[in-house]
Short mmCIF file of C-alpha atoms in Angstrom, two decimals:
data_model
loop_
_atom_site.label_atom_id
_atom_site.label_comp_id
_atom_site.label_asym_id
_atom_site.label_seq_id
_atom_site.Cartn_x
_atom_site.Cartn_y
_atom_site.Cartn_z
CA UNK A 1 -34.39 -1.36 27.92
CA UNK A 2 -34.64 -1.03 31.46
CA UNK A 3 -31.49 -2.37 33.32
CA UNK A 4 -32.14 -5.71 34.96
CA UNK A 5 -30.39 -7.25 37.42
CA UNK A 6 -30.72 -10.67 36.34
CA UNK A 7 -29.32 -9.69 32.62
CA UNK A 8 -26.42 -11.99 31.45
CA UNK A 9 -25.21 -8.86 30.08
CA UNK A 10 -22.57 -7.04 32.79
CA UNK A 11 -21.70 -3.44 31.96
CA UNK A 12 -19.31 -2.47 34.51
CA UNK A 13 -19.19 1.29 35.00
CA UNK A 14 -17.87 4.68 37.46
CA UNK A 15 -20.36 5.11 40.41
CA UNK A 16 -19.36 8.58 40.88
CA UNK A 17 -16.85 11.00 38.31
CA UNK A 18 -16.43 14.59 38.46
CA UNK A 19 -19.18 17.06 36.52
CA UNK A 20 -17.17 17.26 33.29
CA UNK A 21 -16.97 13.84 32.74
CA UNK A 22 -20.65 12.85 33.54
CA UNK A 23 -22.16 11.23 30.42
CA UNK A 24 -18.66 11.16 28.55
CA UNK A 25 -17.67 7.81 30.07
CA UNK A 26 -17.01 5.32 27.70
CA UNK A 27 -19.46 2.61 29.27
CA UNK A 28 -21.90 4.99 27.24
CA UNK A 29 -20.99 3.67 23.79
CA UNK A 30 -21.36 0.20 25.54
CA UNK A 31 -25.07 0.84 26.81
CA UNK A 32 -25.84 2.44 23.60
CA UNK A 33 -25.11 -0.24 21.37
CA UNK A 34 -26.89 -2.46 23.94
CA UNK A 35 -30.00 -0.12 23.26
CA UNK A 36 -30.02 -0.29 19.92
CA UNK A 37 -30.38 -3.66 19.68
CA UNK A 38 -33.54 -4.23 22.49
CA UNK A 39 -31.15 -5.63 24.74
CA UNK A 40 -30.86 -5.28 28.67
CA UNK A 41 -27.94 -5.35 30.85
CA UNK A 42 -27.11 -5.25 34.59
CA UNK A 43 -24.04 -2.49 35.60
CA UNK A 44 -21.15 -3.12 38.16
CA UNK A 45 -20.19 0.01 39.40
CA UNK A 46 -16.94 0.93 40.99
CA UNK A 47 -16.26 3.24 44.08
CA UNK A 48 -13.21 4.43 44.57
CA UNK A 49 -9.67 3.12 43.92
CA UNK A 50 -9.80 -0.28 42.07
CA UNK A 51 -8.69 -3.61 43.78
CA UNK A 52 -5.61 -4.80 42.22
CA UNK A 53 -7.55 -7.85 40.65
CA UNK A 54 -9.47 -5.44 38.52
CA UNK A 55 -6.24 -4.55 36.03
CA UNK A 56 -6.50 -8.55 35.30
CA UNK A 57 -10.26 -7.57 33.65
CA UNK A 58 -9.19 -4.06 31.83
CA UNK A 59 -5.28 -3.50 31.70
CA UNK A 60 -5.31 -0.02 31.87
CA UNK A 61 -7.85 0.30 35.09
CA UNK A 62 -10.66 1.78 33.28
CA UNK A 63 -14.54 0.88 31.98
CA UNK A 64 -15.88 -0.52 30.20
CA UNK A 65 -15.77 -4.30 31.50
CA UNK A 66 -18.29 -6.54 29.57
CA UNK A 67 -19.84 -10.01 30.51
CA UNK A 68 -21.71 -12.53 28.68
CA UNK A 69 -21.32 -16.03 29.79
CA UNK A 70 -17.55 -16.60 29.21
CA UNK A 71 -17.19 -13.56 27.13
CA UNK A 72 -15.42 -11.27 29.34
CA UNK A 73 -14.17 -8.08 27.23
CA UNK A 74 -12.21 -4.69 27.78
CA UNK A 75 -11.53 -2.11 24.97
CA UNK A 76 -15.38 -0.24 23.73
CA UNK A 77 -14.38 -0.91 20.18
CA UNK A 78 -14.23 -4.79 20.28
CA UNK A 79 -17.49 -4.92 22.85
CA UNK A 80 -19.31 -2.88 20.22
CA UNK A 81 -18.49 -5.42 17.84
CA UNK A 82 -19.01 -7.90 19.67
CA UNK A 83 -22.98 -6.62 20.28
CA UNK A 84 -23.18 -5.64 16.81
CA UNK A 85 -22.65 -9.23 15.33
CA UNK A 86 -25.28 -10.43 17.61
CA UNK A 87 -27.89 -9.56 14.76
CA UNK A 88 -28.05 -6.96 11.28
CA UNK A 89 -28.93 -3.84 13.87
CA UNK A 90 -26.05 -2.12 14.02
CA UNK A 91 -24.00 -4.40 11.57
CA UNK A 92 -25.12 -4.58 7.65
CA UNK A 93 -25.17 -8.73 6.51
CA UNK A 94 -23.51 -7.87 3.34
CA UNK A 95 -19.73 -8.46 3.55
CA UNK A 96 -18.86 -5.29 2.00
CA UNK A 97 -21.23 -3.51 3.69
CA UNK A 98 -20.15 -5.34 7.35
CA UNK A 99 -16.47 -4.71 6.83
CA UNK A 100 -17.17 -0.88 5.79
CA UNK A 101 -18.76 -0.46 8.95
CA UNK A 102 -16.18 -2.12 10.88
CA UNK A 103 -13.49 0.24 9.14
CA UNK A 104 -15.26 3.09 10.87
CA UNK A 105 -15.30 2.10 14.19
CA UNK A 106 -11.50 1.77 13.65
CA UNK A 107 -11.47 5.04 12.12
CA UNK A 108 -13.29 6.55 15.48
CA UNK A 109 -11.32 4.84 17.78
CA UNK A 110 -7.87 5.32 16.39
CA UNK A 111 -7.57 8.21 13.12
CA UNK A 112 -9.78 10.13 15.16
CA UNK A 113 -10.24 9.73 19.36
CA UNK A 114 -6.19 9.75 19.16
CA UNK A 115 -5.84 13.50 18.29
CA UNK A 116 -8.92 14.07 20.10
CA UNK A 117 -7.60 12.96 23.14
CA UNK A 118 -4.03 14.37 22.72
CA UNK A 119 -6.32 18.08 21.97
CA UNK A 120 -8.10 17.22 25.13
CA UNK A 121 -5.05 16.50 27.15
CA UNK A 122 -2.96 19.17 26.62
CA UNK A 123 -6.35 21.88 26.19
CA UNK A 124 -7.50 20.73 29.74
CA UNK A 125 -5.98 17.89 31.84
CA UNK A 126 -2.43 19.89 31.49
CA UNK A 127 -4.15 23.08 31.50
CA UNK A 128 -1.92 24.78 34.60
CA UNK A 129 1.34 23.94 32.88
CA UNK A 130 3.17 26.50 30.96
CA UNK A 131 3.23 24.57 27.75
CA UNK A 132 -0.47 23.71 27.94
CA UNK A 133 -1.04 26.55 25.96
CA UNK A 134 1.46 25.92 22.81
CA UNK A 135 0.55 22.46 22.38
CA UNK A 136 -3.36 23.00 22.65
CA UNK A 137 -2.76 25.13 19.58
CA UNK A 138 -0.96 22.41 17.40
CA UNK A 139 -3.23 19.30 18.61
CA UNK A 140 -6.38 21.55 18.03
CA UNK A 141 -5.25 22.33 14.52
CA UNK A 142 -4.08 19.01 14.09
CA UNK A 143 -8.16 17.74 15.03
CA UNK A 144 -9.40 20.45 12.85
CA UNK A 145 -8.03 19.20 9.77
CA UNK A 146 -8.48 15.62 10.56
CA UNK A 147 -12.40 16.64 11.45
CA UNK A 148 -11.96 18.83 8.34
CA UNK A 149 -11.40 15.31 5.94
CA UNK A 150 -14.39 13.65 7.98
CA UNK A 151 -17.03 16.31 7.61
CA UNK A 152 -15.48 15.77 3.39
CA UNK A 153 -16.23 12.35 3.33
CA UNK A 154 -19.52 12.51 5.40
CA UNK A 155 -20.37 15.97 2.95
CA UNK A 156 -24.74 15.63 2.35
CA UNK A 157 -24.90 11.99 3.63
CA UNK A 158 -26.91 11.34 6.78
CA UNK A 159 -24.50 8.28 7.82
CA UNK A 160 -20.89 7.63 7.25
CA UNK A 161 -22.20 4.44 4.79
CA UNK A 162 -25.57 4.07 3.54
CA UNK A 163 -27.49 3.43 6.60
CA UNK A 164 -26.51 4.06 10.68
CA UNK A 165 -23.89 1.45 11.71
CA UNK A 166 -21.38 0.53 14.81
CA UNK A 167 -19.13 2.57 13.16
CA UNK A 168 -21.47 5.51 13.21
CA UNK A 169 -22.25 4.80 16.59
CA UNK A 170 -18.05 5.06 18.09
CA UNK A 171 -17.85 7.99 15.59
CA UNK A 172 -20.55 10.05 16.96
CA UNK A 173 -19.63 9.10 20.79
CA UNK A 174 -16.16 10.17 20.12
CA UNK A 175 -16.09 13.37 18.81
CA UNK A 176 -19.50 14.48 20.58
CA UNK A 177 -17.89 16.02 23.58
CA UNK A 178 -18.13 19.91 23.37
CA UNK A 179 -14.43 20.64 23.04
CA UNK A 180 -13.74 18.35 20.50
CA UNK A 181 -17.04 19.50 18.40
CA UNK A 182 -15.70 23.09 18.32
CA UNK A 183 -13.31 21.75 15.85
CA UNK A 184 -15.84 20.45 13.78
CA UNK A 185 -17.48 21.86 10.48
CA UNK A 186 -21.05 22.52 10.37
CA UNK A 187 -22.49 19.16 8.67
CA UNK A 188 -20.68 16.98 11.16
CA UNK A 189 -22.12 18.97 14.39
CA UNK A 190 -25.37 18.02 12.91
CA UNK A 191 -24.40 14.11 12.10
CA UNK A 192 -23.44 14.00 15.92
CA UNK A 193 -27.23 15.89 16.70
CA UNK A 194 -28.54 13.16 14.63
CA UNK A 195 -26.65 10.27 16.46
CA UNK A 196 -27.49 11.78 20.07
CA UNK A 197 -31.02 12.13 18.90
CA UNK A 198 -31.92 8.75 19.04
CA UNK A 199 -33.96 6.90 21.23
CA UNK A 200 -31.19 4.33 21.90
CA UNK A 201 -28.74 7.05 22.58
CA UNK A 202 -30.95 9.00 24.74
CA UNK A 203 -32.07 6.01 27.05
CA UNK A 204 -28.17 5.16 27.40
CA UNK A 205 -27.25 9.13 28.36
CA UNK A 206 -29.93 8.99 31.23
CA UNK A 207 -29.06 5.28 32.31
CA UNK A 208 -25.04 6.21 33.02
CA UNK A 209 -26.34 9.77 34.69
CA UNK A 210 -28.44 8.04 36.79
CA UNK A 211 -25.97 5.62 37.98
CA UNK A 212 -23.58 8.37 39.36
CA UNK A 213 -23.65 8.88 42.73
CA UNK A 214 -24.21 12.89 44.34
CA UNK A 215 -20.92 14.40 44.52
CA UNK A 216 -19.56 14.24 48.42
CA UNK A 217 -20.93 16.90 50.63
CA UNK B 1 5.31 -14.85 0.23
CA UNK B 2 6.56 -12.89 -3.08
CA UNK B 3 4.95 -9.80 -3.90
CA UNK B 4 3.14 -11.24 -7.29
CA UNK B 5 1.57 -8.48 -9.66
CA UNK B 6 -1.41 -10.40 -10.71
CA UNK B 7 -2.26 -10.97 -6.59
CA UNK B 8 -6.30 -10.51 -6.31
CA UNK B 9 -5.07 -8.32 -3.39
CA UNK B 10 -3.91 -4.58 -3.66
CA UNK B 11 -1.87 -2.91 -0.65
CA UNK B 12 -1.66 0.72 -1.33
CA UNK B 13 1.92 2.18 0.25
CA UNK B 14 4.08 5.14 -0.32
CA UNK B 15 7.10 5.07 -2.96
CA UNK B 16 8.96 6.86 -0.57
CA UNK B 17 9.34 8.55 2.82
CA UNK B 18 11.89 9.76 4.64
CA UNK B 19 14.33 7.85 6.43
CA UNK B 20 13.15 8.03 9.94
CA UNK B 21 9.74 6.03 8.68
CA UNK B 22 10.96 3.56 6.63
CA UNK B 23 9.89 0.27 8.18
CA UNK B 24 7.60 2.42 10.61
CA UNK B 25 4.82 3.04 7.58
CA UNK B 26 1.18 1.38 8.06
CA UNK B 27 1.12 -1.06 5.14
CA UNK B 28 3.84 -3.02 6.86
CA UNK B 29 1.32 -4.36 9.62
CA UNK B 30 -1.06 -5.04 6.36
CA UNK B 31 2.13 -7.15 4.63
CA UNK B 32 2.88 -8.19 7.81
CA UNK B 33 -0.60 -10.23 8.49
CA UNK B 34 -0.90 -11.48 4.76
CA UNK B 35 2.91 -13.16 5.02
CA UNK B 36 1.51 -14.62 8.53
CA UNK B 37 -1.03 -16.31 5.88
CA UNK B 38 1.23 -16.73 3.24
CA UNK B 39 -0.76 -14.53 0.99
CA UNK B 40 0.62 -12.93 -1.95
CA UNK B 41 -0.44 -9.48 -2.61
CA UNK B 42 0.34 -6.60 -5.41
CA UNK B 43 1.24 -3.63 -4.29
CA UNK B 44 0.44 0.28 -5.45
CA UNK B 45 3.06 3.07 -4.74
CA UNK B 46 1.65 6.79 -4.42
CA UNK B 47 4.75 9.37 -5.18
CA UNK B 48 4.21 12.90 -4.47
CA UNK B 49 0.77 14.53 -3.93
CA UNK B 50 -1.95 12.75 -3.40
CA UNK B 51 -4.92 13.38 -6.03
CA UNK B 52 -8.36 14.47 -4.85
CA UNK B 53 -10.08 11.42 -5.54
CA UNK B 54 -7.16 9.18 -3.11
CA UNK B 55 -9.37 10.81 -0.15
CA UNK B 56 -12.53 8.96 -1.47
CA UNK B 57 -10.81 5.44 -0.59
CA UNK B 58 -8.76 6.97 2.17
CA UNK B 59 -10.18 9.75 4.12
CA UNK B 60 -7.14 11.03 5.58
CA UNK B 61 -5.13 10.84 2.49
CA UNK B 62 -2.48 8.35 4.57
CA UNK B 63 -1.98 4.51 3.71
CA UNK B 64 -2.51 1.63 3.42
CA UNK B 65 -5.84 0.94 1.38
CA UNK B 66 -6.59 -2.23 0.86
CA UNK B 67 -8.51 -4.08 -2.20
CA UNK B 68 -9.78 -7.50 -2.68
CA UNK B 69 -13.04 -8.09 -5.46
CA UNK B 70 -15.52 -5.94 -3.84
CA UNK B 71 -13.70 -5.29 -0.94
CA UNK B 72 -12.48 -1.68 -0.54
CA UNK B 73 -11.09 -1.40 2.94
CA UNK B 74 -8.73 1.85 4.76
CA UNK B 75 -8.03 1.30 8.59
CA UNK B 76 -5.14 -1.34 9.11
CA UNK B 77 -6.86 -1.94 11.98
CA UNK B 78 -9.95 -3.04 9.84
CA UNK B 79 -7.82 -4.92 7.01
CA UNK B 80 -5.99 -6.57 9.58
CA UNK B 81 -9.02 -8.42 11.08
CA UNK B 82 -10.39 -8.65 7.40
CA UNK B 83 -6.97 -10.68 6.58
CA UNK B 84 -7.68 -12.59 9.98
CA UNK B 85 -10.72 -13.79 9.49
CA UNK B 86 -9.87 -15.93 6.52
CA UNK B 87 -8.67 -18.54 8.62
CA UNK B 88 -7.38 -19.54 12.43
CA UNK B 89 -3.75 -18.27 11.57
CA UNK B 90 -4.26 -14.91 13.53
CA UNK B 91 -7.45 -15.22 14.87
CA UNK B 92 -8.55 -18.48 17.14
CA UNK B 93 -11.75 -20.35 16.13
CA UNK B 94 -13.48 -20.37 19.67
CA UNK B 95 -15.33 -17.44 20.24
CA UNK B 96 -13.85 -16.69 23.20
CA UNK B 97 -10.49 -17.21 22.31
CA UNK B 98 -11.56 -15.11 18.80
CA UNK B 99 -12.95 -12.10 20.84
CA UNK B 100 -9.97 -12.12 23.04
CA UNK B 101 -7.47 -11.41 20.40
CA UNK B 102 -9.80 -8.50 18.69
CA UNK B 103 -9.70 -6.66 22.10
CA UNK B 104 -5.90 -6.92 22.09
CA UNK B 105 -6.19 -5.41 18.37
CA UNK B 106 -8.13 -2.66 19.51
CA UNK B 107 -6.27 -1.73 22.66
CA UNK B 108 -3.21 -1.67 20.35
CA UNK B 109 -4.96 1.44 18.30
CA UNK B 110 -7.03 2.95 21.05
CA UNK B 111 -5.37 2.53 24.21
CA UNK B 112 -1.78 2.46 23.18
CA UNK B 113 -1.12 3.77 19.49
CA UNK B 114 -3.30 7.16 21.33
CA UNK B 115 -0.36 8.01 23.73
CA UNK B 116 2.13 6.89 21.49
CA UNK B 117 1.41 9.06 18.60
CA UNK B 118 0.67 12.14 21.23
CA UNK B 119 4.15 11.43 22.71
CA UNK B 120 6.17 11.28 19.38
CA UNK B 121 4.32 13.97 18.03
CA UNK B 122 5.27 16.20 21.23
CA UNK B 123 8.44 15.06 21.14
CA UNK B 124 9.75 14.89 17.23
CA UNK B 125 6.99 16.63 15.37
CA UNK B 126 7.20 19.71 17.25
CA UNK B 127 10.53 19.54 18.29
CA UNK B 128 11.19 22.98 17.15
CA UNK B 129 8.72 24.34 19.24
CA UNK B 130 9.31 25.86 23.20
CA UNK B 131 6.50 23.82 24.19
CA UNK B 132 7.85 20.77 22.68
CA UNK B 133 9.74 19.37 25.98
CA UNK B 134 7.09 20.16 28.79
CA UNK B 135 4.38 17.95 26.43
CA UNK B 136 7.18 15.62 26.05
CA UNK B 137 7.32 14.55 29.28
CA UNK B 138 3.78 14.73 30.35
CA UNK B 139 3.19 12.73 27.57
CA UNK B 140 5.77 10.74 27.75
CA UNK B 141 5.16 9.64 31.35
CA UNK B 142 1.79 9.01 30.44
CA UNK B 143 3.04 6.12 27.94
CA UNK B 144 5.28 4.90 30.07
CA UNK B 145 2.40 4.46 32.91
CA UNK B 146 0.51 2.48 30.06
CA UNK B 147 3.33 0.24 28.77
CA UNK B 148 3.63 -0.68 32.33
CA UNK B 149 0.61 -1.51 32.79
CA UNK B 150 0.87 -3.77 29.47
CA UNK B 151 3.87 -5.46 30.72
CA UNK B 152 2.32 -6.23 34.29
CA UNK B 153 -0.80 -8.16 31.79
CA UNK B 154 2.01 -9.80 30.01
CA UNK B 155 4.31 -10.95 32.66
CA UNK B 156 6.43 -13.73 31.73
CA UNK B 157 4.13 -14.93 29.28
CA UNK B 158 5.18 -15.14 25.68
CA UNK B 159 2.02 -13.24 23.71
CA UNK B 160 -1.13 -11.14 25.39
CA UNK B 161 -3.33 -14.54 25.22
CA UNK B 162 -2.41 -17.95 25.19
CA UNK B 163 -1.24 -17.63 21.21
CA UNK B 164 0.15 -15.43 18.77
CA UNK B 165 -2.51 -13.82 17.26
CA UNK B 166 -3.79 -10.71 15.58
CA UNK B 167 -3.77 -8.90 18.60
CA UNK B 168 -0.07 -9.36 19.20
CA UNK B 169 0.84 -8.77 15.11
CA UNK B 170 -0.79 -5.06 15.95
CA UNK B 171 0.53 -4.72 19.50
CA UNK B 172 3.97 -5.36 18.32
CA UNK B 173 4.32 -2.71 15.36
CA UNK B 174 2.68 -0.10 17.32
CA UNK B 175 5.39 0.10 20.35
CA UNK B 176 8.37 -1.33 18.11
CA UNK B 177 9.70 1.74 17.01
CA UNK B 178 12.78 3.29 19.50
CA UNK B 179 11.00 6.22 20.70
CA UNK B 180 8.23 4.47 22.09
CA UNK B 181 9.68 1.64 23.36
CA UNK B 182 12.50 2.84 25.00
CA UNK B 183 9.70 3.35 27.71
CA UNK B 184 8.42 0.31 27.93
CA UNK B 185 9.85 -2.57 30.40
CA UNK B 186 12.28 -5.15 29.98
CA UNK B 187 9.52 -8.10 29.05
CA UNK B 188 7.81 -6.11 26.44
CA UNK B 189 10.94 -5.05 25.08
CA UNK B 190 11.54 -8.83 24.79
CA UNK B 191 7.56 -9.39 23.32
CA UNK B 192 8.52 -6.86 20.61
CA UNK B 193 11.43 -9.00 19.58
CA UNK B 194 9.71 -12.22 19.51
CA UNK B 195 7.55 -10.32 17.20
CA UNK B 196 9.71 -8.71 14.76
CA UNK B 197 11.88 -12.28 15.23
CA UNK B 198 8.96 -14.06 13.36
CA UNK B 199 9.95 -14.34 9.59
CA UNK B 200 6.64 -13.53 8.49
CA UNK B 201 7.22 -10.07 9.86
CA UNK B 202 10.95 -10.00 8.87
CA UNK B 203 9.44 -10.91 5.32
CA UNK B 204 7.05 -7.88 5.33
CA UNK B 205 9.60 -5.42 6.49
CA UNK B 206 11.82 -6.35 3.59
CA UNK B 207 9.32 -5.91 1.19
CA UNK B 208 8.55 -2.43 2.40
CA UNK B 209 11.78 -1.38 2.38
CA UNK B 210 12.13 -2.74 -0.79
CA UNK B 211 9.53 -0.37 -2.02
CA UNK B 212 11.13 3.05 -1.48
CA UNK B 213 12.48 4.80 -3.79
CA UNK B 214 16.19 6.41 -3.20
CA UNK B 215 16.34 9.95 -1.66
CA UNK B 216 16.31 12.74 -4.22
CA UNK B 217 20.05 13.68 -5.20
#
C-alpha cells in the first residue's frame, strides 16, 4: 500500500543511516507485516540525535515506534503480533496452528537474532579491536550450528509450519542480512529468497529506501 | 502448586546440570508463570544425550518444551504468553494494557537476553580464550548501557507497567543471575528482588532445584 499520511497506522523510522544498514532497519519487518495484510501506514522519521522524550516511547532509543489509536508499541516482535491478530493473514485461526506461529517469531527474535547479533558485533562493529578477530570465529561457529538445526527443521518444507506465518516473516528478516546468511545451509538461503520474493516484502524494501535521506555532501 | 504426575501439562527440563545453572535453566520461567496461576504441571527430565527425534519438538535440542492436548509449544517466550493468556493473572484484559506487557516480554528476549547471553558467553564460555577479556568488556559495557536504560524506564516504579505482569515474570529471570546484574543499577537490582521475592517464583525455583539429580561421584 502506498504510505498515507492520514493512516492511523504510525511507523516511526531512521531518515538517514549509513550504506550498510540501508534496508536492514528493523522498521522493515514492521512495514512488511503491514503489507501483507493490505494495510497503509504513515512514517515518523527521525534526524539526528533523539530528544530525550523519545526513550519514554522505545527504551533503548531505537525504531520501530508503532501507533494505532492508543496502541503505542516498541519491540518488532510484539508489533508484528500485534498486526498479525488483526485478521488470519499472517496468523493461522487454529489455536495450534496460531501458537506455532507465535513460537517462531520467538524463535527469530531470541534462539536466533541473539547469536546473530553477537556474530555481527564482534565480525564488524568491533572489527578494529584486537580480539575482534577470536571472537568472530566462536560467535560465527556458534550461528552456524544454530542455522545448522534451523535449515534441519525447515529440511524440504517451503515454510517453517504449513503455510507462511509472522513467524516466517521475523525469521526471514533476521537472518537475511548477507553476513549472517553466509552461515547458512543451502535450503535456508533459498527460504529467505522465497520470503524476500514477495510482493509484500518487496514494496516494504523500496518504501524504507526511499525514506532515507542522500548521505551529507 | 505441587508438581502432580497426572497434570494435563508437561514441562520438559533437564535431570541435571551443572552447578553454575541450577536455578538459571529455562523451564524455571515456564514453572515460574504456571505457579503465578496456580497450575499444576508434570514434569519430564532428559539425562544425557538428547535423541534425534528431541530436535523435532525442540529445534535446538535445549529446554523447556511444553505440552498441553494438542498443544506442542518450544520458546519460553511463546509458552509463557500461552500460560498468560488463560486468564488476567499475567496478562491485563484491556488491550492496551495486554499489548503493553507482551512488548515488555519481548524486549526481555530480544533487547536484553541478546547482550546478556553475548556478554556471559564472552566472559565465562570462552574464558579460556585470549580474546575472552577484550569481548568481555565491549560486551559488557554494552549491557550495562542497556540495563541503564531499563532502569531510567523503571524509575521508582515498582514493575515496567502499572502491574506485575508477564512482561516483568520474563524481565526478571533474564537479568537475575549475578553476572548480569551486577551491571545493572541500584532500582533494578531492587525490581529483580521484588521478583524473585514473589512466592510463586520462590515456588518454581524450588521445584527446579528439586529436579536435579546429584553430581556424579
Amino acid at each position: 500500500m502506498p504510505i498515507d499520511p492520514k493512516s492511523p497506522i504510525e511507523v516511526t523510522a531512521f531518515g538517514w543511516v549509513p550504506d550498510f544498514a540501508r534496508g536492514q532497519v528493523r522498521d522493515l519487518r514492521v512495514r512488511w507485516a503491514l503489507e501483507e495484510l493490505g494495510l497503509n501506514y504513515r512514517t515518523r522519521l527521525l534526524m539526528g540525535e533523539r530528544p530525550a522524550s523519545y526513550y519514554r516511547e522505545q527504551p533503548w532509543g531505537q525504531v520501530p515506534v508503532y501507533k494505532e489509536g492508543a496502541v503505542e508499541l516498541f519491540e518488532c516482535g510484539a508489533i508484528a503480533l500485534h498486526i498479525a491478530e488483526k485478521n488470519e493473514t499472517l496468523l493461522p485461526a487454529d489455536e495450534l496452528g496460531r501458537k506455532r506461529a507465535i513460537a517462531w517469531l520467538f524463535a527469530a527474535l531470541n534462539s536466533i537474532d541473539g547469536p546473530a547479533m553477537a556474530y555481527v558485533s564482534a565480525a564488524f562493529f568491533h572489527v578494529d579491536q584486537p580480539w575482534s578477530a577470536g571472537a568472530s570465529a566462536a560467535f560465527g561457529e556458534h550461528l552456524t550450528q544454530r542455522l545448522a538445526r534451523l535449515g534441519d527443521w525447515l529440511g524440504n518444507k517451503e515454510w517453517l509450519e504449513d503455510r507462511f506465518n509472522v513467524g516466517d516473516l521475523m525469521m526471514v528478516a533476521t537472518i537475511r542480512g548477507s553476513d549472517i546468511l553466509k552461515h547458512a545451509p543451502d535450503n535456508l538461503v533459498a527460504y529467505v529468497r522465497r520470503g524476500e520474493a514477495r510482493p509484500a516484502f518487496q514494496r516494504a524494501l523500496a518504501a524504507q529506501l526511499a525514506d532515507f535521506a542522500p548521505d551529507p555532501a
